[in-house]
Short mmCIF file of C-alpha atoms in Angstrom, two decimals:
data_model
loop_
_atom_site.label_atom_id
_atom_site.label_comp_id
_atom_site.label_asym_id
_atom_site.label_seq_id
_atom_site.Cartn_x
_atom_site.Cartn_y
_atom_site.Cartn_z
CA MET A 1 12.58 -20.45 14.92
CA SER A 2 14.15 -18.03 17.40
CA ASN A 3 11.75 -15.65 19.19
CA SER A 4 8.94 -16.71 16.90
CA GLN A 5 5.54 -15.16 17.55
CA SER A 6 2.21 -16.57 16.45
CA TRP A 7 -0.72 -14.56 15.12
CA LEU A 8 -4.22 -15.11 13.81
CA LEU A 9 -5.31 -13.06 10.81
CA LEU A 10 -9.09 -13.38 10.84
CA GLU A 11 -11.57 -12.49 8.09
CA TYR A 12 -14.11 -9.89 9.12
CA THR A 13 -17.61 -11.03 10.03
CA ASP A 14 -20.30 -8.99 11.76
CA ASP A 15 -19.86 -10.91 15.00
CA LEU A 16 -16.05 -11.16 14.96
CA PRO A 17 -15.29 -8.20 17.29
CA GLU A 18 -17.85 -9.36 19.84
CA ARG A 19 -16.50 -12.92 19.75
CA LEU A 20 -12.93 -11.75 20.21
CA TYR A 21 -13.74 -9.60 23.20
CA ARG A 22 -15.93 -12.31 24.73
CA LEU A 23 -13.48 -15.17 24.26
CA GLY A 24 -10.11 -13.44 24.07
CA GLU A 25 -7.99 -12.46 27.05
CA ASN A 26 -6.46 -9.39 25.35
CA PRO A 27 -7.74 -9.04 21.77
CA ASN A 28 -6.03 -5.72 20.97
CA PRO A 29 -6.71 -6.33 17.25
CA TYR A 30 -4.79 -4.67 14.45
CA ARG A 31 -6.85 -3.84 11.36
CA LEU A 32 -5.20 -4.97 8.17
CA PHE A 33 -6.76 -2.18 6.09
CA ASP A 34 -5.41 0.64 8.27
CA GLU A 35 -2.77 2.81 6.57
CA THR A 36 -3.66 1.38 3.15
CA GLU A 37 -5.80 2.35 0.17
CA LEU A 38 -8.59 0.38 1.83
CA GLU A 39 -8.66 2.50 4.97
CA LEU A 40 -12.16 3.76 4.13
CA TYR A 41 -13.31 0.15 4.60
CA ALA A 42 -11.31 -0.42 7.78
CA GLU A 43 -14.46 -1.29 9.75
CA GLN A 44 -14.72 -4.44 7.60
CA SER A 45 -11.00 -5.19 7.74
CA PRO A 46 -9.48 -8.56 8.64
CA LEU A 47 -8.09 -8.44 12.18
CA LEU A 48 -4.66 -9.54 13.39
CA ILE A 49 -4.38 -10.75 17.00
CA SER A 50 -1.62 -12.36 19.04
CA THR A 51 -2.17 -16.02 19.97
CA HIS A 52 0.16 -15.59 22.96
CA GLU A 53 -2.06 -12.87 24.38
CA ASN A 54 -5.26 -14.70 23.42
CA PRO A 55 -4.72 -18.41 24.11
CA SER A 56 -8.46 -19.13 24.36
CA VAL A 57 -9.10 -17.78 20.85
CA ALA A 58 -6.06 -19.67 19.53
CA ALA A 59 -7.27 -22.92 21.10
CA ASP A 60 -10.77 -22.50 19.67
CA PHE A 61 -9.32 -21.64 16.23
CA LEU A 62 -7.55 -25.02 16.21
CA ALA A 63 -10.37 -27.00 17.83
CA GLN A 64 -13.28 -25.49 15.89
CA PRO A 65 -11.75 -24.37 12.59
CA ASN A 66 -15.10 -24.19 10.80
CA ASP A 67 -16.10 -21.41 13.19
CA TRP A 68 -13.18 -19.16 12.27
CA MET A 69 -12.23 -17.88 8.82
CA GLY A 70 -8.61 -16.87 8.62
CA LEU A 71 -4.95 -17.78 8.77
CA LYS A 72 -2.50 -18.68 11.50
CA LEU A 73 0.99 -17.32 10.93
CA GLU A 74 4.32 -17.32 12.71
CA SER A 75 7.20 -14.88 12.41
CA SER A 76 10.31 -13.90 14.32
CA GLN A 77 10.18 -10.42 12.83
CA PRO A 78 8.70 -7.41 14.70
CA LEU A 79 4.95 -6.87 14.51
CA GLN A 80 5.19 -3.72 12.40
CA VAL A 81 7.37 -5.51 9.85
CA VAL A 82 4.83 -8.32 9.60
CA LEU A 83 1.93 -5.87 9.31
CA GLN A 84 3.70 -3.86 6.62
CA HIS A 85 4.22 -7.00 4.57
CA LEU A 86 0.67 -8.26 5.04
CA ARG A 87 -0.63 -4.89 3.89
CA HIS A 88 1.74 -4.79 0.93
CA ILE A 89 0.61 -8.13 -0.50
CA LEU A 90 -3.02 -7.03 -0.47
CA PHE A 91 -2.49 -5.13 -3.72
CA VAL A 92 -1.51 -6.92 -6.91
CA SER A 93 -1.35 -6.34 -10.62
CA PHE A 94 -2.38 -8.93 -13.21
CA GLU A 95 -2.82 -9.18 -16.95
CA GLY A 96 -0.49 -6.24 -17.50
CA GLU A 97 -2.06 -3.03 -16.25
CA ARG A 98 -5.00 -4.35 -14.23
CA LYS A 99 -4.86 -3.99 -10.46
CA GLY A 100 -6.82 -5.64 -7.73
CA VAL A 101 -7.03 -6.65 -4.08
CA LEU A 102 -5.94 -10.18 -3.22
CA ARG A 103 -8.16 -11.74 -0.56
CA TYR A 104 -5.41 -14.04 0.63
CA THR A 105 -6.87 -13.96 4.16
CA ASN A 106 -9.88 -15.98 3.00
CA PRO A 107 -9.21 -19.71 3.52
CA ARG A 108 -10.95 -20.51 0.23
CA THR A 109 -8.66 -18.19 -1.73
CA ALA A 110 -5.65 -19.38 0.29
CA SER A 111 -6.42 -22.97 -0.74
CA TYR A 112 -5.92 -22.01 -4.36
CA PHE A 113 -3.32 -19.26 -4.11
CA TYR A 114 -0.57 -20.54 -1.83
CA PRO A 115 -0.27 -24.05 -3.37
CA SER A 116 0.26 -22.36 -6.76
CA LEU A 117 3.51 -20.73 -5.59
CA ASP A 118 6.87 -22.28 -6.41
CA SER A 119 9.71 -22.09 -3.87
CA SER A 120 11.05 -18.72 -5.04
CA GLU A 121 7.57 -17.20 -5.25
CA LEU A 122 6.79 -18.49 -1.78
CA VAL A 123 9.71 -16.50 -0.36
CA THR A 124 8.40 -13.32 -1.99
CA TRP A 125 4.81 -13.71 -0.86
CA LEU A 126 5.46 -14.98 2.66
CA GLY A 127 8.35 -12.59 3.29
CA PRO A 128 8.86 -12.42 7.09
CA ILE A 129 6.34 -15.21 7.75
CA CYS A 130 8.02 -18.46 8.82
CA SER A 131 4.91 -20.61 8.79
CA LEU A 132 1.39 -20.19 7.46
CA SER A 133 -1.56 -22.51 8.07
CA TRP A 134 -5.31 -22.53 7.56
CA PHE A 135 -8.28 -24.88 7.50
CA GLY A 136 -10.09 -24.89 4.18
CA ALA A 137 -10.78 -26.48 0.84
CA THR A 138 -11.05 -25.72 -2.83
CA TRP A 139 -14.57 -25.80 -4.24
CA ARG A 140 -13.81 -29.22 -5.74
CA GLU A 141 -12.63 -30.48 -2.36
CA SER A 142 -15.77 -29.09 -0.73
CA ALA A 143 -17.85 -31.09 -3.20
CA GLU A 144 -16.03 -34.17 -1.95
CA SER A 145 -16.20 -33.08 1.74
CA GLN A 146 -12.42 -32.92 1.94
CA ALA A 147 -11.74 -29.77 3.98
CA CYS A 148 -8.44 -30.09 5.86
CA TRP A 149 -5.51 -28.18 7.34
CA PHE A 150 -3.03 -26.68 4.90
CA SER A 151 0.40 -25.33 5.75
CA GLN A 152 3.26 -23.55 4.03
CA GLU A 153 6.79 -23.12 5.41
CA ASN A 154 9.22 -20.36 4.51
CA LEU A 155 12.74 -21.43 5.48
CA ARG A 156 14.20 -18.09 4.45
CA ALA A 157 11.94 -15.92 6.60
CA GLU A 158 14.58 -15.12 9.23
CA GLN A 159 16.95 -13.79 6.56
CA TRP A 160 14.22 -11.69 4.95
CA GLN A 161 14.66 -7.93 5.10
CA ALA A 162 11.96 -5.36 4.47
CA GLU A 163 12.59 -2.90 1.66
CA ALA A 164 12.11 0.81 2.24
CA LYS A 165 9.88 0.97 -0.85
CA PRO A 166 8.82 -2.57 -1.71
CA ALA A 167 8.12 -3.16 -5.40
CA PRO A 168 4.50 -3.72 -6.44
CA LEU A 169 3.60 -7.40 -6.70
CA ALA A 170 2.27 -9.05 -9.84
CA LEU A 171 0.45 -12.35 -10.12
CA GLY A 172 2.36 -14.91 -12.15
CA LYS A 173 0.78 -17.31 -14.61
CA GLY A 174 0.41 -19.97 -11.96
CA GLN A 175 -1.41 -17.70 -9.53
CA THR A 176 -3.62 -16.23 -12.26
CA ALA A 177 -4.59 -19.73 -13.40
CA ALA A 178 -5.25 -20.83 -9.81
CA LEU A 179 -7.54 -17.88 -9.09
CA GLN A 180 -9.35 -18.40 -12.40
CA SER A 181 -9.88 -22.03 -11.39
CA GLN A 182 -11.34 -20.80 -8.12
CA GLN A 183 -13.95 -18.73 -9.95
CA THR A 184 -14.75 -21.53 -12.41
CA GLU A 185 -15.14 -24.15 -9.67
CA LYS A 186 -17.20 -21.77 -7.54
CA PHE A 187 -19.67 -21.25 -10.39
CA LEU A 188 -19.87 -24.99 -10.99
CA PHE A 189 -20.22 -25.85 -7.29
CA HIS A 190 -23.31 -23.67 -6.91
CA TRP A 191 -24.90 -25.31 -9.98
CA TRP A 192 -23.83 -28.79 -8.90
CA GLN A 193 -25.37 -28.40 -5.42
CA LYS A 194 -28.84 -28.07 -6.96
CA GLN A 195 -28.77 -31.52 -8.55
CA SER A 196 -27.83 -35.03 -7.48
CA ARG A 197 -27.30 -36.91 -10.72
CA LEU A 198 -23.69 -36.05 -11.54
CA SER A 199 -20.37 -36.32 -9.81
CA PHE A 200 -18.46 -33.04 -9.58
CA ASP A 201 -15.84 -34.41 -11.99
CA GLN A 202 -18.48 -35.23 -14.62
CA ALA A 203 -20.10 -31.82 -14.14
CA PHE A 204 -16.69 -30.19 -14.56
CA ALA A 205 -16.15 -32.11 -17.81
CA TYR A 206 -19.50 -30.81 -19.12
CA LEU A 207 -18.59 -27.29 -18.06
CA GLN A 208 -15.28 -27.45 -19.93
CA GLU A 209 -17.15 -28.84 -22.93
CA GLY A 210 -19.58 -25.92 -22.85
CA MET A 211 -16.83 -23.33 -22.51
CA ASN A 212 -14.91 -24.92 -25.38
CA SER A 213 -18.08 -24.61 -27.45
CA GLY A 214 -18.09 -20.86 -26.88
CA PHE A 215 -20.61 -20.53 -24.05
CA LEU A 216 -19.15 -18.11 -21.53
CA SER A 217 -21.99 -16.31 -19.78
CA ALA A 218 -23.35 -17.73 -16.53
CA ASP A 219 -26.88 -18.08 -17.94
CA SER A 220 -25.70 -19.92 -21.06
CA LEU A 221 -23.46 -22.27 -19.10
CA ASN A 222 -26.23 -23.04 -16.63
CA THR A 223 -28.52 -23.94 -19.53
CA TYR A 224 -25.76 -25.98 -21.21
CA LEU A 225 -25.18 -27.97 -18.03
CA ASP A 226 -28.92 -28.57 -17.59
CA ILE A 227 -29.24 -29.86 -21.16
CA ARG A 228 -26.17 -32.10 -20.95
CA THR A 229 -27.35 -33.53 -17.63
CA THR A 230 -30.79 -34.29 -19.07
CA TYR A 231 -29.23 -36.20 -21.98
CA ARG A 232 -26.32 -37.90 -20.27
CA GLY A 233 -24.60 -40.54 -22.36
CA ILE A 234 -25.95 -39.12 -25.63
CA ALA A 235 -23.38 -38.09 -28.25
CA THR A 236 -23.22 -34.34 -28.90
CA PRO A 237 -23.06 -32.91 -32.43
CA ASP A 238 -19.54 -32.38 -33.76
CA MET A 239 -20.24 -28.69 -34.22
CA LEU A 240 -22.94 -26.23 -33.29
CA PRO A 241 -24.18 -23.73 -35.87
CA PRO A 242 -23.28 -20.04 -35.64
CA GLY A 243 -25.73 -17.66 -34.04
CA SER A 244 -26.80 -16.48 -30.61
CA ASP A 245 -26.28 -18.60 -27.53
CA GLU A 246 -30.02 -19.18 -27.36
CA THR A 247 -30.12 -20.49 -30.95
CA ARG A 248 -27.11 -22.73 -30.46
CA LEU A 249 -28.43 -24.15 -27.19
CA SER A 250 -31.77 -24.86 -28.83
CA HIS A 251 -29.97 -26.72 -31.63
CA LEU A 252 -27.98 -28.70 -29.05
CA GLU A 253 -31.10 -29.72 -27.14
CA THR A 254 -32.95 -30.73 -30.30
CA SER A 255 -29.97 -32.77 -31.52
CA LEU A 256 -29.50 -34.57 -28.19
CA LYS A 257 -33.21 -35.27 -27.91
CA GLY A 258 -33.25 -36.76 -31.40
CA ASN A 259 -30.17 -38.91 -30.69
CA ALA A 260 -31.79 -40.08 -27.46
CA THR A 261 -34.93 -41.12 -29.34
CA ASP A 262 -32.85 -42.99 -31.95
CA LYS A 263 -30.91 -44.75 -29.20
CA GLU A 264 -34.13 -45.86 -27.50
CA SER A 265 -35.66 -47.11 -30.78
CA HIS A 266 -32.63 -49.33 -31.41
CA ALA A 267 -32.40 -50.59 -27.86
#
């Protein structure tokens, strides 16, 4: 990569500025939210700093990755070109007319989002970025203590040219599914952490079972998971009766309790 420069794009935390100025040689941070629709929130913006000008921060980012939330990126393009692209991909459309902000700077989101891109999509989203890396994990990987370094390469970065008015970006089916999986696994992870009787895979199977049965609210799914965990190994009814979630969950619990009693009496 000719004339490649390396940068850290760090998620905002309350102590981030102080840490950068204490550890960095020349922080000179660029705020990602500046000159965007998020400028009102610029004080909480992710910060972009040069690794060349801040070798101590760069070394600590690699040596103590759990202490830093963010991405490491390389590009041979000018800083302003890189910044323009990073700001552009903040804003996405999905499900037709809906718009949102993509928190691609968060290593958790990155662990779902970037692996969902195919080769042509990767060129679009990385643009002038030659190489992207981060330390993180999906929620499932966190449950299995499998955090690791991820990396993505963009072989067409040096040929990339910025458009005067870049077209708005839309999430494809793969990215939408990946980000939905992130939310589903996050919900399950927080429930799963409070118990010790199930593997994450078994808990996920119960969650899918509950969602397929029509339970979609957080409260109902929490209750469903609690009931299924209490009566592990007991066959569920083929169908649950119509009615409110509370009524259907009560029927499920009564049915499983009865099947458990029958199983014990024939043991």
